[in-house]
């Protein structure tokens, strides 16, 4: 027993003090709280460990995204001519026809007058400019509607695009497409001379081609132990979809974006040990033109194409990619629906990439579909291609009502305009406006 009475005073704990204490504590265990709820709560409270990552801003914008024009600007534009095939160049013809029926792409070709004037000022430069080569071929196609011509502007200088591609053997249209897009990008960047080499990657990805075809994928890997999320961003210009377990494009997209469990070989940067984890893709910034390649071919040990997967795939004339976006709504960032419609499709008939024949389905300004089979051009119905064993590369353009230039954050960056000559084979030019 105590010898004397102990006096004590009751303290009044203010609610504000209690709230401050709760904000500094992470609950390790709580009744009626699932593991997923705990992880989400920890993400909100622990900003240093799991703060939401954002795509970095480019230091320089070479071509402002708001200049991309969706939909045909010239509603009376002609269907376009056929392209002659004197050798084995259907892979070139079909790729060009597919690009020529993408409104955003052709709108840029016809509106970038400054680039064309720059090339015309220097004798001999324009013939080596891939952008001008494609533009001139497109203009000729529109002028010669109802007839056909050989795309010799491009075929005669194919080595500028890719040295190992040939006009005398069958090649992969997707490979040619990638080399063509890359060479056009290099051509555009070369206009900025040596200073272009010092640009950060995000700035180099603001060319007109990238503003049309380019997007960014967010990859999140969540640790199965501590719930930490590791986030990376990857630039992309097409989606390669596995069709082995899909019956249509939508199913293939679902499989592409579904969560993928990883084994215990993943090294968590927080736990500092190998743990099981989940990986998930989501669209951080969607492209204005979505290019989809259906994975119909496999590459054998000898480097040649294996058997073709001739599985019939239903081709969706319209796609909605809204559900595949990163959930910016949670973080009060405006997001618009991503609704696309089909504008062109490359079709391959044959058993492998090194044999067969390529044609193109293109949507014209009138709203009608046309088939471009080398020199033959004729009107057709989409239903004839809606379920196909030979569909290969599909181009979808973003609906104008859903276009927000695909920027989730305000971007305070500088812009530059090119006044120098564009020539892929000459990189050392003066940069006057950077």
Coordinates of C-alpha atoms in Angstrom, one line a residue:
X1 CA 0.0 0.0 0.0
X2 CA 1.0 3.6 -0.7
X3 CA 1.8 5.8 2.2
X4 CA 0.2 8.9 0.7
X5 CA -2.3 9.8 -2.0
X6 CA -0.9 10.5 -5.5
X7 CA -2.4 13.5 -7.1
X8 CA -2.9 13.5 -10.9
X9 CA -4.5 15.8 -13.4
X10 CA -6.8 14.6 -16.4
X11 CA -5.5 15.9 -19.8
X12 CA -7.9 16.9 -22.6
X13 CA -6.7 15.2 -25.8
X14 CA -7.9 17.3 -28.7
X15 CA -9.3 15.5 -31.8
X16 CA -6.7 17.3 -34.0
X17 CA -3.8 15.7 -32.0
X18 CA -5.3 12.3 -32.4
X19 CA -5.8 12.8 -36.2
X20 CA -2.1 13.8 -36.5
X21 CA -1.0 10.7 -34.7
X22 CA -3.2 8.5 -37.0
X23 CA -1.7 10.1 -40.1
X24 CA 1.8 9.0 -39.0
X25 CA 0.8 5.4 -38.4
X26 CA 0.4 2.6 -40.9
X27 CA -2.0 -0.1 -39.7
X28 CA -0.3 -3.5 -39.8
X29 CA -3.4 -5.5 -38.9
X30 CA -7.0 -4.4 -38.8
X31 CA -10.2 -6.4 -38.5
X32 CA -12.4 -6.3 -41.6
X33 CA -9.5 -5.1 -43.8
X34 CA -8.3 -7.2 -46.7
X35 CA -4.7 -7.4 -47.8
X36 CA -5.6 -5.4 -51.0
X37 CA -7.2 -2.6 -48.8
X38 CA -4.1 -2.5 -46.6
X39 CA -1.9 -2.1 -49.7
X40 CA -4.0 0.7 -51.1
X41 CA -4.0 2.5 -47.7
X42 CA -0.3 2.1 -47.4
X43 CA 0.2 3.6 -50.8
X44 CA -1.8 6.7 -49.8
X45 CA 0.0 7.1 -46.5
X46 CA 3.5 6.2 -47.5
X47 CA 4.3 8.6 -50.3
X48 CA 8.0 8.1 -50.2
X49 CA 7.8 4.3 -50.8
X50 CA 4.9 4.0 -53.2
X51 CA 4.2 7.4 -54.7
X52 CA 2.4 7.5 -58.0
X53 CA 4.8 7.8 -60.9
X54 CA 4.2 10.1 -63.8
X55 CA 5.6 10.1 -67.3
X56 CA 8.5 12.7 -67.5
X57 CA 8.0 15.7 -69.6
X58 CA 10.2 16.2 -72.7
X59 CA 12.6 19.1 -72.4
X60 CA 11.8 20.1 -76.0
X61 CA 8.7 19.5 -78.2
X62 CA 9.6 19.2 -81.8
X63 CA 6.1 18.9 -83.1
X64 CA 3.2 20.0 -80.8
X65 CA 0.6 17.2 -80.3
X66 CA -2.3 19.6 -80.9
X67 CA -1.1 19.9 -84.6
X68 CA -2.2 16.3 -85.2
X69 CA -5.4 16.4 -87.2
X70 CA -7.7 13.4 -86.9
X71 CA -10.2 12.5 -89.6
X72 CA -10.0 13.5 -93.2
X73 CA -9.5 17.2 -93.6
X74 CA -10.3 17.0 -97.3
X75 CA -13.7 15.1 -97.6
X76 CA -13.4 15.2 -101.4
X77 CA -10.0 13.5 -101.6
X78 CA -9.9 10.8 -104.2
X79 CA -9.6 7.1 -103.5
X80 CA -6.0 6.9 -104.8
X81 CA -4.4 4.8 -107.6
X82 CA -3.1 1.3 -107.7
X83 CA 0.6 0.5 -107.4
X84 CA 2.3 -1.6 -110.0
X85 CA 4.2 -4.7 -109.0
X86 CA 6.8 -5.6 -111.6
X87 CA 8.8 -7.8 -109.2
X88 CA 8.1 -8.9 -105.7
X89 CA 7.1 -5.6 -104.0
X90 CA 3.6 -6.3 -102.8
X91 CA 4.9 -5.9 -99.3
X92 CA 5.9 -2.3 -100.2
X93 CA 2.7 -1.5 -102.1
X94 CA 0.4 -2.8 -99.3
X95 CA 2.3 -0.9 -96.6
X96 CA 2.1 2.4 -98.5
X97 CA -1.5 1.9 -99.3
X98 CA -2.3 1.3 -95.6
X99 CA -0.4 4.5 -94.6
X100 CA -2.1 6.5 -97.4
X101 CA -5.5 5.7 -95.9
X102 CA -4.7 6.9 -92.3
X103 CA -6.2 10.4 -92.1
X104 CA -3.9 11.7 -89.4
X105 CA -0.8 10.5 -91.3
X106 CA -1.8 12.0 -94.7
X107 CA -3.1 15.2 -93.1
X108 CA 0.5 15.7 -91.7
X109 CA 2.1 14.9 -95.1
X110 CA 0.0 17.5 -96.9
X111 CA 0.2 20.2 -94.2
X112 CA 3.9 20.2 -93.4
X113 CA 4.8 22.7 -96.1
X114 CA 7.8 24.1 -94.2
X115 CA 9.5 20.7 -94.3
X116 CA 9.0 20.4 -98.1
X117 CA 10.2 23.9 -98.8
X118 CA 13.3 23.3 -96.8
X119 CA 14.2 20.2 -98.8
X120 CA 13.5 21.9 -102.1
X121 CA 16.0 24.7 -101.4
X122 CA 19.0 22.3 -101.5
X123 CA 19.7 20.6 -104.8
X124 CA 19.9 16.8 -104.4
X125 CA 18.7 16.7 -100.8
X126 CA 15.1 16.0 -101.5
X127 CA 15.7 12.7 -103.3
X128 CA 17.3 11.4 -100.1
X129 CA 14.5 12.6 -97.8
X130 CA 12.3 9.7 -96.9
X131 CA 9.5 12.0 -95.7
X132 CA 9.5 13.8 -99.1
X133 CA 9.7 10.5 -100.9
X134 CA 6.6 9.2 -99.2
X135 CA 4.8 12.5 -99.5
X136 CA 5.5 12.7 -103.3
X137 CA 4.3 9.1 -103.8
X138 CA 1.1 9.9 -101.9
X139 CA 0.5 13.0 -104.1
X140 CA 1.0 11.0 -107.2
X141 CA -1.4 8.3 -106.0
X142 CA -4.1 10.9 -105.6
X143 CA -3.4 12.5 -108.9
X144 CA -3.5 9.2 -110.8
X145 CA -6.7 7.8 -109.3
X146 CA -8.2 5.4 -111.8
X147 CA -4.9 4.1 -113.0
X148 CA -1.7 2.8 -111.5
X149 CA 2.1 3.5 -111.4
X150 CA 5.2 2.0 -109.8
X151 CA 6.3 3.6 -106.6
X152 CA 9.8 3.9 -108.0
X153 CA 10.5 7.0 -105.9
X154 CA 10.8 4.6 -102.9
X155 CA 11.7 1.2 -104.5
X156 CA 14.7 2.7 -106.3
X157 CA 16.1 4.0 -103.0
X158 CA 15.0 1.1 -100.8
X159 CA 18.5 0.9 -99.4
X160 CA 18.0 4.2 -97.6
X161 CA 15.2 2.6 -95.7
X162 CA 16.8 -0.8 -95.1
X163 CA 19.9 -2.2 -96.7
X164 CA 18.9 -5.9 -96.5
X165 CA 15.4 -5.6 -97.9
X166 CA 15.0 -6.5 -101.6
X167 CA 12.6 -5.9 -104.4
X168 CA 13.2 -9.4 -105.8
X169 CA 12.1 -11.5 -102.9
X170 CA 9.1 -11.6 -100.6
X171 CA 9.7 -9.6 -97.4
X172 CA 7.7 -9.0 -94.2
X173 CA 5.4 -6.0 -94.5
X174 CA 5.6 -5.4 -90.8
X175 CA 9.4 -5.3 -90.9
X176 CA 9.3 -2.8 -93.8
X177 CA 6.7 -0.7 -92.0
X178 CA 9.0 -0.4 -88.9
X179 CA 12.1 0.5 -91.0
X180 CA 10.1 3.0 -93.0
X181 CA 8.7 4.7 -89.9
X182 CA 12.1 4.7 -88.2
X183 CA 13.8 6.2 -91.3
X184 CA 11.2 9.0 -91.5
X185 CA 11.8 9.8 -87.9
X186 CA 15.6 9.9 -88.4
X187 CA 15.0 12.2 -91.4
X188 CA 13.0 14.6 -89.4
X189 CA 15.5 14.6 -86.6
X190 CA 18.4 15.1 -88.9
X191 CA 17.0 18.6 -89.8
X192 CA 18.1 19.7 -86.4
X193 CA 21.7 18.8 -87.0
X194 CA 24.3 17.7 -84.3
X195 CA 22.2 19.2 -81.5
X196 CA 19.5 16.6 -82.1
X197 CA 21.9 14.0 -80.6
X198 CA 21.9 15.9 -77.3
X199 CA 18.1 15.7 -77.0
X200 CA 16.7 13.5 -74.3
X201 CA 14.7 10.4 -75.5
X202 CA 11.4 11.9 -74.5
X203 CA 12.1 15.0 -76.7
X204 CA 13.2 12.7 -79.6
X205 CA 9.8 11.0 -79.3
X206 CA 7.9 14.2 -80.1
X207 CA 8.4 14.0 -83.9
X208 CA 5.3 14.1 -86.1
X209 CA 5.5 10.4 -86.6
X210 CA 5.6 9.7 -82.9
X211 CA 2.8 12.2 -82.2
X212 CA 0.7 10.2 -84.6
X213 CA 1.7 6.6 -84.0
X214 CA 3.5 6.7 -80.6
X215 CA 2.2 6.1 -77.2
X216 CA 3.5 5.1 -73.7
X217 CA 2.8 1.9 -71.8
X218 CA 2.9 1.9 -68.0
X219 CA 4.3 -1.3 -66.5
X220 CA 3.7 -2.0 -62.8
X221 CA 5.1 -4.8 -60.8
X222 CA 3.6 -5.3 -57.4
X223 CA 5.6 -7.2 -54.7
X224 CA 3.6 -10.1 -53.2
X225 CA 5.1 -9.5 -49.8
X226 CA 5.2 -5.8 -49.1
X227 CA 2.9 -4.5 -51.8
X228 CA 5.5 -2.1 -53.2
X229 CA 4.8 -1.1 -56.8
X230 CA 7.7 -0.6 -59.2
X231 CA 6.7 1.5 -62.2
X232 CA 8.4 1.9 -65.6
X233 CA 7.3 3.6 -68.9
X234 CA 7.9 2.2 -72.3
X235 CA 7.4 4.0 -75.6
X236 CA 5.5 2.0 -78.3
X237 CA 4.3 2.4 -81.8
X238 CA 2.4 -0.9 -82.2
X239 CA 0.9 -3.7 -80.2
X240 CA 1.8 -7.3 -81.1
X241 CA -1.1 -9.5 -80.0
X242 CA -1.0 -13.2 -79.4
X243 CA -4.0 -14.8 -81.1
X244 CA -3.5 -18.4 -80.0
X245 CA -6.1 -18.1 -77.2
X246 CA -8.3 -15.4 -78.8
X247 CA -11.2 -15.4 -81.3
X248 CA -11.3 -11.6 -81.9
X249 CA -9.2 -8.5 -81.4
X250 CA -10.9 -7.6 -78.2
X251 CA -10.1 -10.9 -76.6
X252 CA -6.5 -10.6 -77.7
X253 CA -6.3 -7.1 -76.1
X254 CA -7.8 -8.5 -72.8
X255 CA -5.1 -11.2 -72.7
X256 CA -2.4 -8.6 -73.4
X257 CA -3.5 -6.3 -70.6
X258 CA -4.4 -8.9 -68.0
X259 CA -2.4 -9.2 -64.8
X260 CA 0.5 -11.7 -65.1
X261 CA 1.9 -13.5 -62.1
X262 CA 5.6 -13.7 -61.7
X263 CA 7.5 -16.4 -59.9
X264 CA 9.8 -15.8 -57.0
X265 CA 12.7 -14.6 -59.1
X266 CA 11.5 -11.0 -58.9
X267 CA 13.9 -8.9 -56.8
X268 CA 11.8 -6.4 -54.8
X269 CA 13.8 -3.1 -54.2
X270 CA 12.1 -2.7 -50.8
X271 CA 12.3 -6.2 -49.5
X272 CA 15.7 -6.7 -51.0
X273 CA 15.0 -10.3 -51.8
X274 CA 13.5 -12.4 -54.5
X275 CA 9.7 -12.7 -54.1
X276 CA 6.6 -13.6 -56.1
X277 CA 5.0 -10.6 -57.8
X278 CA 2.3 -9.5 -60.3
X279 CA 3.0 -7.6 -63.5
X280 CA 0.4 -5.5 -65.2
X281 CA 0.4 -3.3 -68.3
X282 CA -1.8 -0.2 -68.7
X283 CA -1.9 2.6 -71.2
X284 CA -0.3 5.8 -69.8
X285 CA -0.7 7.8 -73.0
X286 CA -2.6 6.4 -76.0
X287 CA -1.5 6.9 -79.6
X288 CA -3.6 8.9 -82.1
X289 CA -3.2 6.0 -84.5
X290 CA -3.1 2.5 -83.0
X291 CA -1.2 -0.1 -85.0
X292 CA -1.9 -3.8 -84.2
X293 CA 0.1 -6.7 -85.5
X294 CA -1.6 -10.1 -85.1
X295 CA 1.1 -12.6 -84.2
X296 CA 0.5 -15.2 -87.0
X297 CA 4.1 -16.3 -87.5
X298 CA 6.9 -17.8 -85.5
X299 CA 10.6 -17.6 -86.2
X300 CA 12.5 -20.9 -86.3
X301 CA 16.0 -21.6 -85.1
X302 CA 17.4 -20.9 -88.5
X303 CA 15.9 -17.4 -88.5
X304 CA 13.2 -18.2 -91.1
X305 CA 9.5 -18.0 -90.5
X306 CA 7.8 -21.1 -89.1
X307 CA 4.3 -22.1 -90.0
X308 CA 1.6 -19.5 -90.2
X309 CA -1.2 -19.5 -87.7
X310 CA -4.2 -19.3 -90.0
X311 CA -6.8 -19.1 -87.2
X312 CA -9.8 -17.1 -88.2
X313 CA -9.9 -13.9 -86.1
X314 CA -12.9 -11.5 -85.9
X315 CA -11.7 -8.0 -86.8
X316 CA -13.5 -5.4 -84.7
X317 CA -14.4 -2.3 -86.8
X318 CA -14.3 -0.3 -83.6
X319 CA -12.3 -0.6 -80.4
X320 CA -12.7 1.0 -77.0
X321 CA -9.4 1.0 -75.1
X322 CA -10.7 3.1 -72.2
X323 CA -10.6 0.2 -69.7
X324 CA -6.9 -0.4 -70.4
X325 CA -5.9 3.1 -69.4
X326 CA -4.1 3.7 -66.1
X327 CA -6.7 4.6 -63.5
X328 CA -6.0 8.3 -63.4
X329 CA -9.5 9.0 -62.0
X330 CA -8.3 7.8 -58.6
X331 CA -5.8 10.6 -58.6
X332 CA -8.2 13.3 -60.0
X333 CA -6.6 13.5 -63.4
X334 CA -8.9 14.0 -66.4
X335 CA -9.2 11.0 -68.7
X336 CA -11.1 10.8 -72.0
X337 CA -12.6 7.7 -73.6
X338 CA -10.3 6.0 -76.1
X339 CA -12.5 5.0 -78.9
X340 CA -11.0 4.0 -82.2
X341 CA -12.2 3.0 -85.7
X342 CA -10.5 0.9 -88.3
X343 CA -9.0 2.9 -91.2
X344 CA -6.8 0.3 -93.0
X345 CA -5.6 -3.2 -92.8
X346 CA -2.7 -5.2 -94.4
X347 CA -3.7 -8.8 -95.4
X348 CA -1.2 -11.6 -96.1
X349 CA -2.2 -14.6 -98.2
X350 CA 0.3 -17.5 -97.9
X351 CA 1.8 -20.1 -95.6
X352 CA 4.8 -18.0 -94.4
X353 CA 6.3 -14.5 -94.4
X354 CA 8.6 -15.4 -97.3
X355 CA 5.9 -16.5 -99.7
X356 CA 2.4 -15.4 -100.6
X357 CA 0.9 -12.1 -101.4
X358 CA -0.1 -8.8 -99.6
X359 CA -3.1 -6.6 -100.2
X360 CA -4.7 -3.7 -98.3
X361 CA -8.1 -2.8 -97.2
X362 CA -8.6 1.0 -96.9
X363 CA -11.3 3.3 -95.7
X364 CA -11.8 6.3 -98.0
X365 CA -13.1 9.8 -97.2
X366 CA -16.5 8.8 -98.7
X367 CA -16.9 6.2 -96.0
X368 CA -16.5 3.3 -98.4
X369 CA -13.9 0.5 -98.1
X370 CA -11.6 -0.3 -101.1
X371 CA -9.3 -3.2 -101.7
X372 CA -5.8 -2.3 -103.0
X373 CA -4.3 -5.3 -104.7
X374 CA -1.2 -3.9 -106.4
X375 CA -2.5 -2.2 -109.6
X376 CA -6.1 -3.3 -109.0
X377 CA -8.3 -1.1 -106.9
X378 CA -12.0 -1.9 -106.3
X379 CA -14.8 -1.1 -103.9
X380 CA -15.6 -3.8 -101.3
X381 CA -17.5 -4.4 -98.1
X382 CA -16.0 -4.7 -94.7
X383 CA -18.1 -7.8 -94.0
X384 CA -15.9 -9.6 -96.4
X385 CA -12.9 -9.1 -94.1
X386 CA -14.6 -9.0 -90.7
X387 CA -13.6 -12.6 -90.0
X388 CA -10.3 -13.4 -91.6
X389 CA -7.6 -16.1 -91.6
X390 CA -5.1 -13.7 -93.2
X391 CA -5.5 -10.3 -91.5
X392 CA -2.1 -9.2 -90.3
X393 CA -1.6 -5.5 -89.5
X394 CA -4.5 -3.3 -88.5
X395 CA -4.6 0.5 -88.1
X396 CA -7.1 2.2 -85.9
X397 CA -7.5 6.0 -85.6
X398 CA -8.7 7.7 -82.5
X399 CA -12.2 9.2 -82.7
X400 CA -11.9 13.0 -82.8
X401 CA -14.4 13.3 -79.9
X402 CA -12.1 11.2 -77.7
X403 CA -8.9 13.1 -78.6
X404 CA -7.4 15.1 -75.9
X405 CA -3.9 15.0 -77.4
X406 CA -3.6 12.2 -75.0
X407 CA -1.9 14.3 -72.3
X408 CA -2.7 13.5 -68.7
X409 CA -0.8 16.3 -67.3
X410 CA -0.1 19.9 -68.3
X411 CA 3.2 20.0 -70.2
X412 CA 5.2 23.1 -69.9
X413 CA 7.9 22.5 -72.5
X414 CA 9.6 24.5 -75.2
X415 CA 8.8 24.0 -78.9
X416 CA 11.2 24.2 -81.9
X417 CA 10.7 24.6 -85.6
X418 CA 13.0 23.3 -88.2
X419 CA 14.5 25.5 -90.9
X420 CA 17.3 23.3 -92.0
X421 CA 17.4 20.6 -94.7
X422 CA 16.3 17.1 -93.9
X423 CA 18.5 14.4 -95.3
X424 CA 18.8 11.0 -93.6
X425 CA 22.4 10.4 -94.8
X426 CA 23.7 13.7 -93.6
X427 CA 23.4 14.2 -89.8
X428 CA 25.8 17.1 -89.3
X429 CA 23.7 20.2 -90.1
X430 CA 23.3 23.5 -88.3
X431 CA 20.5 23.7 -85.7
X432 CA 19.2 27.3 -86.0
X433 CA 16.1 27.2 -83.8
X434 CA 16.9 24.9 -80.9

